[in-house]
mmCIF file with all atom_site columns, C-alpha atoms in Angstrom:
data_model
loop_
_atom_site.group_PDB
_atom_site.id
_atom_site.type_symbol
_atom_site.label_atom_id
_atom_site.label_alt_id
_atom_site.label_comp_id
_atom_site.label_asym_id
_atom_site.label_entity_id
_atom_site.label_seq_id
_atom_site.pdbx_PDB_ins_code
_atom_site.Cartn_x
_atom_site.Cartn_y
_atom_site.Cartn_z
_atom_site.occupancy
_atom_site.B_iso_or_equiv
_atom_site.pdbx_formal_charge
_atom_site.auth_seq_id
_atom_site.auth_comp_id
_atom_site.auth_asym_id
_atom_site.auth_atom_id
_atom_site.pdbx_PDB_model_num
ATOM 1   C CA . SER E 1 1   ? 129.803 -49.645 116.091 1.00 45.00 ? 803 SER E CA 1
ATOM 2   C CA . SER E 1 2   ? 133.155 -51.463 115.982 1.00 42.00 ? 804 SER E CA 1
ATOM 3   C CA . THR E 1 3   ? 131.682 -54.126 118.283 1.00 44.00 ? 805 THR E CA 1
ATOM 4   C CA . ARG E 1 4   ? 128.900 -54.785 115.790 1.00 42.00 ? 806 ARG E CA 1
ATOM 5   C CA . ARG E 1 5   ? 131.403 -55.170 112.962 1.00 40.00 ? 807 ARG E CA 1
ATOM 6   C CA . ARG E 1 6   ? 133.355 -57.766 114.916 1.00 39.00 ? 808 ARG E CA 1
ATOM 7   C CA . GLN E 1 7   ? 130.250 -59.723 115.842 1.00 38.00 ? 809 GLN E CA 1
ATOM 8   C CA . LYS E 1 8   ? 128.927 -59.976 112.305 1.00 39.00 ? 810 LYS E CA 1
ATOM 9   C CA . PRO E 1 9   ? 131.842 -61.964 110.788 1.00 42.00 ? 811 PRO E CA 1
ATOM 10  C CA . SER E 1 10  ? 132.266 -64.141 113.874 1.00 41.00 ? 812 SER E CA 1
ATOM 11  C CA . SER E 1 11  ? 128.601 -65.167 113.811 1.00 41.00 ? 813 SER E CA 1
ATOM 12  C CA . LYS E 1 12  ? 129.002 -66.083 110.141 1.00 46.00 ? 814 LYS E CA 1
ATOM 13  C CA . THR E 1 13  ? 132.092 -68.246 110.743 1.00 44.00 ? 815 THR E CA 1
ATOM 14  C CA . SER E 1 14  ? 130.499 -69.970 113.718 1.00 53.00 ? 816 SER E CA 1
ATOM 15  C CA . THR E 1 15  ? 127.549 -71.149 111.606 1.00 69.00 ? 817 THR E CA 1
ATOM 16  C CA . GLU E 1 16  ? 129.596 -71.914 108.486 1.00 78.00 ? 818 GLU E CA 1
ATOM 17  C CA . THR E 1 17  ? 131.748 -75.023 108.429 1.00 89.00 ? 819 THR E CA 1
ATOM 18  C CA . GLN E 1 18  ? 135.266 -74.511 107.193 1.00 93.00 ? 820 GLN E CA 1
ATOM 19  C CA . ILE E 1 19  ? 137.259 -76.992 105.144 1.00 94.00 ? 821 ILE E CA 1
ATOM 20  C CA . GLN E 1 20  ? 140.932 -77.072 104.231 1.00 96.00 ? 822 GLN E CA 1
ATOM 21  C CA . LEU E 1 21  ? 141.672 -78.076 100.647 1.00 96.00 ? 823 LEU E CA 1
ATOM 22  C CA . ILE E 1 22  ? 145.155 -78.517 99.253  1.00 95.00 ? 824 ILE E CA 1
ATOM 23  C CA . ILE E 1 23  ? 145.991 -77.673 95.658  1.00 95.00 ? 825 ILE E CA 1
ATOM 24  C CA . VAL E 1 24  ? 148.967 -79.740 94.496  1.00 95.00 ? 826 VAL E CA 1
ATOM 25  C CA . GLY E 1 25  ? 150.922 -78.988 91.325  1.00 91.00 ? 827 GLY E CA 1
ATOM 26  C CA . ASP E 1 26  ? 151.467 -81.906 88.956  1.00 86.00 ? 828 ASP E CA 1
ATOM 27  C CA . THR E 1 27  ? 155.050 -80.882 88.154  1.00 78.00 ? 829 THR E CA 1
ATOM 28  C CA . ASN E 1 28  ? 158.166 -82.452 89.643  1.00 71.00 ? 830 ASN E CA 1
ATOM 29  C CA . GLU E 1 29  ? 158.248 -79.742 92.307  1.00 74.00 ? 831 GLU E CA 1
ATOM 30  C CA . GLY E 1 30  ? 154.784 -80.833 93.500  1.00 75.00 ? 832 GLY E CA 1
ATOM 31  C CA . GLU E 1 31  ? 154.183 -77.445 95.062  1.00 86.00 ? 833 GLU E CA 1
ATOM 32  C CA . ARG E 1 32  ? 151.302 -77.324 97.529  1.00 92.00 ? 834 ARG E CA 1
ATOM 33  C CA . HIS E 1 33  ? 148.959 -74.475 98.402  1.00 93.00 ? 835 HIS E CA 1
ATOM 34  C CA . SER E 1 34  ? 146.532 -74.825 101.274 1.00 95.00 ? 836 SER E CA 1
ATOM 35  C CA . PHE E 1 35  ? 143.184 -73.020 101.293 1.00 95.00 ? 837 PHE E CA 1
ATOM 36  C CA . ILE E 1 36  ? 140.759 -72.819 104.201 1.00 95.00 ? 838 ILE E CA 1
ATOM 37  C CA . ILE E 1 37  ? 137.371 -71.946 102.786 1.00 94.00 ? 839 ILE E CA 1
ATOM 38  C CA . GLY E 1 38  ? 133.826 -71.789 104.049 1.00 91.00 ? 840 GLY E CA 1
ATOM 39  C CA . SER E 1 39  ? 131.351 -74.520 103.168 1.00 84.00 ? 841 SER E CA 1
ATOM 40  C CA . SER E 1 40  ? 129.420 -72.083 100.973 1.00 89.00 ? 842 SER E CA 1
ATOM 41  C CA . THR E 1 41  ? 132.502 -70.949 99.003  1.00 94.00 ? 843 THR E CA 1
ATOM 42  C CA . THR E 1 42  ? 132.472 -72.064 95.379  1.00 95.00 ? 844 THR E CA 1
ATOM 43  C CA . LEU E 1 43  ? 135.389 -73.891 93.827  1.00 96.00 ? 845 LEU E CA 1
ATOM 44  C CA . LYS E 1 44  ? 135.689 -71.176 91.185  1.00 95.00 ? 846 LYS E CA 1
ATOM 45  C CA . SER E 1 45  ? 136.344 -68.629 93.920  1.00 95.00 ? 847 SER E CA 1
ATOM 46  C CA . MET E 1 46  ? 139.136 -70.784 95.360  1.00 96.00 ? 848 MET E CA 1
ATOM 47  C CA . PHE E 1 47  ? 140.593 -71.454 91.888  1.00 96.00 ? 849 PHE E CA 1
ATOM 48  C CA . ASN E 1 48  ? 140.577 -67.704 91.143  1.00 96.00 ? 850 ASN E CA 1
ATOM 49  C CA . ASN E 1 49  ? 142.433 -67.038 94.406  1.00 95.00 ? 851 ASN E CA 1
ATOM 50  C CA . TYR E 1 50  ? 144.976 -69.728 93.516  1.00 95.00 ? 852 TYR E CA 1
ATOM 51  C CA . ALA E 1 51  ? 145.555 -68.230 90.052  1.00 95.00 ? 853 ALA E CA 1
ATOM 52  C CA . LYS E 1 52  ? 146.002 -64.751 91.545  1.00 95.00 ? 854 LYS E CA 1
ATOM 53  C CA . LYS E 1 53  ? 148.460 -66.108 94.107  1.00 92.00 ? 855 LYS E CA 1
ATOM 54  C CA . ARG E 1 54  ? 150.497 -67.683 91.299  1.00 91.00 ? 856 ARG E CA 1
ATOM 55  C CA . GLY E 1 55  ? 150.142 -64.619 89.055  1.00 93.00 ? 857 GLY E CA 1
ATOM 56  C CA . ILE E 1 56  ? 148.776 -66.621 86.129  1.00 92.00 ? 858 ILE E CA 1
ATOM 57  C CA . SER E 1 57  ? 145.533 -66.794 84.186  1.00 94.00 ? 859 SER E CA 1
ATOM 58  C CA . LEU E 1 58  ? 142.843 -69.140 85.449  1.00 94.00 ? 860 LEU E CA 1
ATOM 59  C CA . ARG E 1 59  ? 142.305 -70.162 81.817  1.00 93.00 ? 861 ARG E CA 1
ATOM 60  C CA . SER E 1 60  ? 145.749 -71.783 81.697  1.00 94.00 ? 862 SER E CA 1
ATOM 61  C CA . LEU E 1 61  ? 145.008 -74.043 84.677  1.00 95.00 ? 863 LEU E CA 1
ATOM 62  C CA . ARG E 1 62  ? 143.301 -77.448 84.722  1.00 95.00 ? 864 ARG E CA 1
ATOM 63  C CA . PHE E 1 63  ? 142.104 -78.886 88.028  1.00 96.00 ? 865 PHE E CA 1
ATOM 64  C CA . SER E 1 64  ? 141.287 -82.483 88.878  1.00 96.00 ? 866 SER E CA 1
ATOM 65  C CA . TYR E 1 65  ? 139.990 -84.303 91.927  1.00 96.00 ? 867 TYR E CA 1
ATOM 66  C CA . ASN E 1 66  ? 140.162 -88.067 92.449  1.00 93.00 ? 868 ASN E CA 1
ATOM 67  C CA . GLY E 1 67  ? 141.238 -88.515 88.835  1.00 91.00 ? 869 GLY E CA 1
ATOM 68  C CA . SER E 1 68  ? 138.332 -86.522 87.365  1.00 93.00 ? 870 SER E CA 1
ATOM 69  C CA . THR E 1 69  ? 138.773 -83.156 85.656  1.00 94.00 ? 871 THR E CA 1
ATOM 70  C CA . LEU E 1 70  ? 136.970 -80.306 87.389  1.00 95.00 ? 872 LEU E CA 1
ATOM 71  C CA . PHE E 1 71  ? 135.575 -78.230 84.540  1.00 93.00 ? 873 PHE E CA 1
ATOM 72  C CA . LEU E 1 72  ? 134.685 -74.711 85.675  1.00 91.00 ? 874 LEU E CA 1
ATOM 73  C CA . SER E 1 73  ? 131.581 -74.811 83.479  1.00 91.00 ? 875 SER E CA 1
ATOM 74  C CA . SER E 1 74  ? 130.178 -77.747 85.452  1.00 91.00 ? 876 SER E CA 1
ATOM 75  C CA . VAL E 1 75  ? 131.677 -77.493 88.952  1.00 92.00 ? 877 VAL E CA 1
ATOM 76  C CA . GLY E 1 76  ? 132.771 -73.861 89.211  1.00 90.00 ? 878 GLY E CA 1
ATOM 77  C CA . ASN E 1 77  ? 129.618 -72.846 91.064  1.00 93.00 ? 879 ASN E CA 1
ATOM 78  C CA . LYS E 1 78  ? 129.599 -75.916 93.308  1.00 94.00 ? 880 LYS E CA 1
ATOM 79  C CA . THR E 1 79  ? 130.930 -76.046 96.846  1.00 94.00 ? 881 THR E CA 1
ATOM 80  C CA . PRO E 1 80  ? 133.338 -78.670 98.203  1.00 93.00 ? 882 PRO E CA 1
ATOM 81  C CA . GLY E 1 81  ? 130.452 -80.245 100.127 1.00 91.00 ? 883 GLY E CA 1
ATOM 82  C CA . GLU E 1 82  ? 128.403 -80.670 96.965  1.00 93.00 ? 884 GLU E CA 1
ATOM 83  C CA . LEU E 1 83  ? 131.296 -82.678 95.498  1.00 92.00 ? 885 LEU E CA 1
ATOM 84  C CA . ASN E 1 84  ? 131.767 -84.727 98.692  1.00 92.00 ? 886 ASN E CA 1
ATOM 85  C CA . MET E 1 85  ? 135.202 -83.246 99.343  1.00 94.00 ? 887 MET E CA 1
ATOM 86  C CA . GLN E 1 86  ? 136.600 -83.820 102.791 1.00 93.00 ? 888 GLN E CA 1
ATOM 87  C CA . HIS E 1 87  ? 138.903 -81.768 105.045 1.00 94.00 ? 889 HIS E CA 1
ATOM 88  C CA . GLN E 1 88  ? 142.496 -81.827 103.679 1.00 95.00 ? 890 GLN E CA 1
ATOM 89  C CA . ASP E 1 89  ? 141.545 -83.416 100.345 1.00 96.00 ? 891 ASP E CA 1
ATOM 90  C CA . ALA E 1 90  ? 143.960 -82.662 97.521  1.00 96.00 ? 892 ALA E CA 1
ATOM 91  C CA . ILE E 1 91  ? 143.053 -81.124 94.174  1.00 96.00 ? 893 ILE E CA 1
ATOM 92  C CA . THR E 1 92  ? 145.668 -81.520 91.456  1.00 96.00 ? 894 THR E CA 1
ATOM 93  C CA . VAL E 1 93  ? 146.428 -78.547 89.233  1.00 95.00 ? 895 VAL E CA 1
ATOM 94  C CA . HIS E 1 94  ? 148.011 -78.687 85.802  1.00 93.00 ? 896 HIS E CA 1
ATOM 95  C CA . ASP E 1 95  ? 149.469 -75.488 84.361  1.00 90.00 ? 897 ASP E CA 1
ATOM 96  C CA . THR E 1 96  ? 149.077 -75.711 80.572  1.00 89.00 ? 898 THR E CA 1
ATOM 97  C CA . THR E 1 97  ? 151.684 -72.984 79.994  1.00 85.00 ? 899 THR E CA 1
ATOM 98  C CA . VAL E 1 98  ? 154.321 -75.224 81.583  1.00 76.00 ? 900 VAL E CA 1
ATOM 99  C CA . SER E 1 99  ? 153.169 -78.299 79.680  1.00 50.00 ? 901 SER E CA 1
ATOM 100 C CA . GLN E 1 100 ? 153.482 -76.474 76.368  1.00 47.00 ? 902 GLN E CA 1
ATOM 101 C CA . GLU E 1 101 ? 157.224 -76.280 76.979  1.00 47.00 ? 903 GLU E CA 1
ATOM 102 C CA . THR E 1 102 ? 157.497 -79.874 78.166  1.00 46.00 ? 904 THR E CA 1
ATOM 103 C CA . GLY E 1 103 ? 154.953 -80.994 75.568  1.00 44.00 ? 905 GLY E CA 1
ATOM 104 C CA . ILE E 1 104 ? 157.441 -80.089 72.856  1.00 39.00 ? 906 ILE E CA 1
ATOM 105 C CA . SER E 1 105 ? 159.999 -82.504 74.241  1.00 32.00 ? 907 SER E CA 1
ATOM 106 C CA . ARG E 1 106 ? 157.314 -85.158 74.746  1.00 36.00 ? 908 ARG E CA 1
ATOM 107 C CA . SER E 1 107 ? 156.161 -84.862 71.139  1.00 33.00 ? 909 SER E CA 1
ATOM 108 C CA . ASN E 1 108 ? 159.784 -85.018 69.989  1.00 37.00 ? 910 ASN E CA 1
ATOM 109 C CA . GLN E 1 109 ? 160.218 -88.229 71.973  1.00 38.00 ? 911 GLN E CA 1
ATOM 110 C CA . ARG E 1 110 ? 157.061 -89.635 70.394  1.00 40.00 ? 912 ARG E CA 1
ATOM 111 C CA . ASN E 1 111 ? 158.247 -88.668 66.924  1.00 42.00 ? 913 ASN E CA 1
ATOM 112 C CA . LYS E 1 112 ? 161.578 -90.384 67.481  1.00 43.00 ? 914 LYS E CA 1
ATOM 113 C CA . SER E 1 113 ? 159.937 -93.581 68.643  1.00 42.00 ? 915 SER E CA 1
ATOM 114 C CA . THR E 1 114 ? 157.358 -93.645 65.862  1.00 46.00 ? 916 THR E CA 1
ATOM 115 C CA . HIS E 1 115 ? 159.660 -92.745 62.948  1.00 48.00 ? 917 HIS E CA 1
ATOM 116 C CA . LYS E 1 116 ? 160.160 -95.651 60.577  1.00 46.00 ? 918 LYS E CA 1
ATOM 117 C CA . LYS E 1 117 ? 163.515 -95.955 58.917  1.00 48.00 ? 919 LYS E CA 1
ATOM 118 C CA . ASP E 1 118 ? 163.356 -96.272 55.134  1.00 49.00 ? 920 ASP E CA 1
#
């Protein structure tokens, strides 16, 4: 019975194409996480795995590909192939919890530059 168990997954991987996608953080550190997923794996599944790996909520993350935001409501159930993603393509991730801290300093900079002296 152990032989059957081994054969089942291997037959699945031999018929399913695998693709490596790289999730790159948009912070100065530019941290990179590589995921090898099957062609039938949805992006939402990969994004959930990424969030778990980082220990943060998926809701606080924003993903983009080729300059376009990947909204979970529209692309979450799509596969990389359906979005014409290629092996080793990069998806940028933005952590909104980090930007809230840096957003404060950005808004302060904006306020300083837009203040009119009386």
